[in-house]
Short mmCIF file of C-alpha atoms in Angstrom, two decimals:
data_model
loop_
_atom_site.label_atom_id
_atom_site.label_comp_id
_atom_site.label_asym_id
_atom_site.label_seq_id
_atom_site.Cartn_x
_atom_site.Cartn_y
_atom_site.Cartn_z
CA GLU A 1 -13.65 8.28 -13.46
CA VAL A 2 -10.58 10.80 -13.64
CA GLN A 3 -10.26 11.52 -17.23
CA LEU A 4 -8.61 14.08 -19.78
CA VAL A 5 -9.88 14.35 -23.29
CA GLU A 6 -7.90 16.21 -25.81
CA SER A 7 -9.46 17.67 -29.12
CA GLY A 8 -8.55 20.13 -32.09
CA GLY A 9 -5.72 18.42 -33.78
CA GLY A 10 -5.53 17.84 -37.50
CA LEU A 11 -3.73 18.62 -40.63
CA VAL A 12 -2.59 22.26 -41.02
CA GLN A 13 -0.39 23.99 -43.35
CA PRO A 14 2.97 25.40 -42.35
CA GLY A 15 2.61 28.97 -40.76
CA ARG A 16 -0.88 28.54 -39.78
CA SER A 17 -2.52 28.37 -36.48
CA LEU A 18 -4.35 25.77 -34.38
CA ARG A 19 -6.12 25.53 -30.99
CA LEU A 20 -6.19 22.50 -28.86
CA SER A 21 -8.50 21.88 -26.00
CA CYS A 22 -8.44 19.42 -23.10
CA ALA A 23 -11.55 18.57 -21.12
CA ALA A 24 -11.05 17.52 -17.51
CA SER A 25 -13.45 15.26 -15.28
CA GLY A 26 -13.54 13.27 -12.44
CA PHE A 27 -11.17 15.53 -10.19
CA ARG A 28 -11.06 19.33 -8.94
CA PHE A 29 -9.63 20.75 -11.93
CA GLU A 30 -9.05 24.13 -10.31
CA ASP A 31 -6.92 22.59 -7.79
CA TYR A 32 -4.10 21.64 -9.87
CA ALA A 33 -1.59 22.94 -12.37
CA MET A 34 -1.74 21.48 -15.79
CA HIS A 35 0.67 20.62 -18.77
CA TRP A 36 1.00 19.72 -22.31
CA VAL A 37 3.39 17.25 -23.45
CA ARG A 38 3.82 16.19 -27.07
CA GLN A 39 5.40 12.89 -28.69
CA THR A 40 7.16 12.35 -31.71
CA PRO A 41 8.81 9.18 -33.19
CA GLY A 42 11.98 10.96 -33.57
CA LYS A 43 12.20 13.29 -30.58
CA GLY A 44 10.33 11.14 -27.97
CA LEU A 45 8.33 12.78 -25.27
CA GLU A 46 8.87 16.62 -25.03
CA TRP A 47 7.39 18.86 -22.25
CA VAL A 48 5.79 21.81 -23.91
CA SER A 49 4.16 24.17 -21.43
CA GLY A 50 2.65 24.35 -17.90
CA ILE A 51 0.10 26.55 -16.34
CA SER A 52 -0.54 27.09 -12.58
CA TRP A 53 -4.27 26.52 -11.22
CA ASN A 54 -5.12 30.09 -11.31
CA SER A 55 -2.93 31.08 -14.45
CA GLY A 56 -0.65 33.02 -12.53
CA THR A 57 2.38 31.20 -13.45
CA ILE A 58 3.03 29.92 -16.77
CA ARG A 59 6.26 28.16 -18.50
CA TYR A 60 7.02 27.14 -22.12
CA ALA A 61 9.77 25.02 -23.59
CA ASP A 62 12.27 27.18 -25.69
CA SER A 63 11.09 25.33 -28.80
CA VAL A 64 7.61 26.95 -28.55
CA GLN A 65 8.24 30.09 -26.71
CA GLY A 66 6.69 33.04 -28.51
CA ARG A 67 4.55 30.87 -30.66
CA PHE A 68 2.43 28.91 -28.18
CA THR A 69 0.18 30.22 -25.73
CA VAL A 70 -1.37 28.18 -22.83
CA SER A 71 -4.62 29.03 -20.96
CA ARG A 72 -7.27 27.51 -18.88
CA ASP A 73 -10.98 28.02 -17.92
CA ASN A 74 -11.49 26.65 -14.56
CA ALA A 75 -15.24 27.28 -14.84
CA LYS A 76 -15.27 25.00 -18.10
CA ASN A 77 -12.71 22.50 -16.48
CA SER A 78 -10.66 22.97 -19.61
CA LEU A 79 -7.28 23.62 -20.80
CA TYR A 80 -6.18 25.14 -24.00
CA LEU A 81 -3.12 25.45 -26.20
CA GLN A 82 -2.98 28.20 -29.01
CA MET A 83 -0.27 27.28 -31.28
CA ASN A 84 0.80 29.95 -33.92
CA SER A 85 3.36 29.95 -36.78
CA LEU A 86 3.32 26.32 -37.03
CA GLY A 87 6.23 24.37 -38.46
CA ALA A 88 6.85 20.83 -39.61
CA GLU A 89 8.75 20.32 -36.22
CA ASP A 90 5.56 20.77 -34.37
CA THR A 91 4.04 17.52 -35.88
CA ALA A 92 3.36 15.35 -32.89
CA LEU A 93 0.70 13.93 -30.75
CA TYR A 94 -0.09 16.26 -27.99
CA PHE A 95 -1.29 15.25 -24.61
CA CYS A 96 -2.62 17.12 -21.86
CA ALA A 97 -1.20 15.93 -18.33
CA LYS A 98 -2.17 16.69 -14.78
CA GLN A 99 0.71 17.72 -12.45
CA GLY A 100 0.60 14.93 -9.91
CA TYR A 101 1.69 15.79 -6.37
CA THR A 102 2.18 19.42 -5.89
CA VAL A 103 -1.20 21.01 -5.44
CA ALA A 104 -1.97 24.46 -7.32
CA SER A 105 1.41 25.95 -7.94
CA LEU A 106 3.14 25.24 -11.16
CA TRP A 107 6.16 23.01 -9.99
CA PRO A 108 8.62 20.51 -11.71
CA ASP A 109 6.61 17.29 -10.86
CA ALA A 110 5.53 13.99 -12.07
CA PHE A 111 2.20 13.75 -14.42
CA ASP A 112 -0.20 11.22 -12.78
CA ILE A 113 -3.02 11.54 -15.18
CA TRP A 114 -2.81 11.71 -19.17
CA GLY A 115 -5.33 12.16 -21.75
CA GLN A 116 -5.26 10.13 -25.10
CA GLY A 117 -3.75 12.63 -27.09
CA THR A 118 -4.64 14.70 -30.24
CA MET A 119 -2.70 14.39 -33.35
CA VAL A 120 -1.15 17.64 -35.07
CA THR A 121 0.29 17.34 -38.50
CA VAL A 122 1.80 20.25 -40.01
CA SER A 123 2.19 19.82 -43.85
CA SER A 124 1.52 21.64 -47.16
CA GLU B 1 18.75 21.43 -19.79
CA ILE B 2 19.23 18.10 -18.15
CA VAL B 3 19.60 15.34 -20.58
CA MET B 4 17.93 12.08 -19.60
CA THR B 5 19.71 8.93 -21.12
CA GLN B 6 18.23 5.31 -20.85
CA SER B 7 19.60 2.01 -21.71
CA PRO B 8 19.22 -0.37 -23.03
CA ALA B 9 17.15 0.79 -26.01
CA THR B 10 15.57 -2.63 -26.20
CA LEU B 11 15.57 -5.31 -23.47
CA SER B 12 14.46 -8.96 -24.43
CA VAL B 13 13.16 -10.68 -21.48
CA SER B 14 11.11 -13.95 -20.87
CA PRO B 15 7.93 -13.84 -18.91
CA GLY B 16 8.45 -14.48 -15.22
CA GLU B 17 11.98 -13.27 -15.58
CA ARG B 18 13.38 -9.80 -13.91
CA ALA B 19 13.93 -6.75 -15.91
CA THR B 20 16.18 -4.03 -15.03
CA LEU B 21 16.17 -0.66 -16.77
CA SER B 22 18.57 2.30 -16.32
CA CYS B 23 18.28 5.78 -16.57
CA ARG B 24 20.91 8.46 -16.25
CA ALA B 25 20.79 12.26 -15.84
CA SER B 26 23.34 14.67 -17.29
CA GLN B 27 23.41 16.34 -13.65
CA SER B 28 22.12 15.56 -10.40
CA VAL B 29 18.13 15.43 -10.05
CA SER B 30 18.47 14.17 -6.40
CA SER B 31 15.53 11.83 -6.12
CA ASN B 32 13.19 13.84 -8.43
CA LEU B 33 12.90 11.07 -11.06
CA ALA B 34 9.77 9.52 -12.62
CA TRP B 35 8.99 6.26 -14.54
CA TYR B 36 6.17 5.71 -17.08
CA GLN B 37 4.89 2.98 -18.92
CA GLN B 38 3.39 3.35 -22.46
CA LYS B 39 1.77 0.61 -24.68
CA PRO B 40 0.95 1.16 -28.33
CA GLY B 41 -1.65 3.58 -28.86
CA GLN B 42 -2.04 4.45 -25.22
CA ALA B 43 -0.97 7.24 -23.32
CA PRO B 44 2.07 7.10 -20.73
CA ARG B 45 1.13 5.56 -17.35
CA LEU B 46 2.82 7.05 -14.25
CA LEU B 47 4.62 3.99 -12.39
CA ILE B 48 7.04 5.63 -10.07
CA TYR B 49 7.87 9.18 -8.95
CA GLY B 50 10.31 10.55 -6.45
CA ALA B 51 12.79 7.87 -7.58
CA SER B 52 11.16 5.04 -5.61
CA THR B 53 7.53 5.89 -4.66
CA ARG B 54 4.98 3.74 -6.59
CA ALA B 55 1.84 5.68 -8.05
CA ALA B 56 -1.45 4.60 -6.99
CA GLY B 57 -2.60 1.27 -8.15
CA ILE B 58 0.83 0.20 -9.51
CA PRO B 59 1.75 -3.48 -8.59
CA ALA B 60 4.52 -4.22 -6.21
CA ARG B 61 6.49 -6.03 -8.81
CA PHE B 62 7.59 -2.53 -10.06
CA SER B 63 10.20 -0.78 -7.99
CA GLY B 64 12.49 2.19 -8.42
CA SER B 65 15.75 3.01 -6.92
CA GLY B 66 18.62 5.38 -7.18
CA SER B 67 19.64 8.98 -6.73
CA ASP B 68 21.64 11.96 -7.95
CA THR B 69 22.37 10.68 -11.90
CA LYS B 70 21.76 7.09 -11.98
CA PHE B 71 18.30 5.38 -11.37
CA THR B 72 17.00 1.84 -11.91
CA LEU B 73 13.57 0.47 -12.67
CA THR B 74 13.11 -3.12 -11.62
CA ILE B 75 10.25 -5.29 -12.63
CA SER B 76 10.56 -8.40 -10.51
CA SER B 77 8.73 -10.84 -12.51
CA LEU B 78 7.39 -9.88 -15.91
CA GLN B 79 3.81 -10.35 -16.82
CA SER B 80 2.36 -10.41 -20.37
CA GLU B 81 0.98 -6.89 -19.60
CA ASP B 82 4.31 -5.40 -18.83
CA PHE B 83 5.84 -5.67 -22.39
CA ALA B 84 5.75 -2.00 -23.29
CA VAL B 85 7.94 1.05 -23.42
CA TYR B 86 9.34 2.68 -20.46
CA TYR B 87 10.38 6.38 -20.11
CA CYS B 88 12.20 8.11 -17.14
CA GLN B 89 11.55 12.03 -16.42
CA GLN B 90 13.31 14.15 -14.45
CA HIS B 91 11.14 16.44 -12.05
CA ILE B 92 13.55 18.86 -10.60
CA ASN B 93 14.28 21.57 -13.15
CA TRP B 94 12.63 23.26 -16.07
CA PRO B 95 12.26 22.30 -18.76
CA LEU B 96 11.03 18.66 -17.57
CA THR B 97 12.75 16.25 -19.64
CA PHE B 98 12.20 12.61 -20.69
CA GLY B 99 14.53 9.73 -21.60
CA GLY B 100 14.42 8.11 -25.01
CA GLY B 101 12.71 4.97 -23.71
CA THR B 102 13.34 1.36 -23.29
CA LYS B 103 11.32 -1.06 -24.97
CA VAL B 104 10.72 -4.36 -23.05
CA GLU B 105 9.91 -7.07 -25.58
CA ILE B 106 9.29 -10.78 -25.30
CA LYS B 107 12.23 -12.99 -25.69
#
């Protein structure tokens, strides 16, 4: 079964850091670019970051550039999101998602597989 | 950034009826448009990509059309499991952007 499982969310104080993880199974993880997408009631779905199969190409939304770092470990079939200097605006449900149809390269694409999400709440 | 606008915000439809959802892009995205379905407590599910190509396992009652800046998702005969929120997403430019969603509710 193709599956993505996020973990690492929780309650964190403003200005602190948090690291999210996403474990992939059921497909050749190393063949696909991967992404993080977040969702809030107010702003809806927001693409956060993407990383190519070999970590050679990485992109971020302007809202997280310089604060968030995406990485992956193909040997562990895992995707990560290091989030620093967190603010209330980062409170959201964070999904990892598999790039659907452009293999390997990071490319504007649809997301064909999503995890169930991990909730991040930034509050004092 | 390409802004995606969906209408209506809420659509009330009876089971068995046809539902037509709209999505508009602030600039041309050619045919690089995806549709997702999301039910409460679940992740989004890809329905359509490339404006009109159904993703694997998606029933034929879901169809997508349009190009440039105007797109439509049609559900030909609503089933009980189709009541959900639907989002469009452009997949031509960074940053990838989503519409605000259309909630399809039971009339």
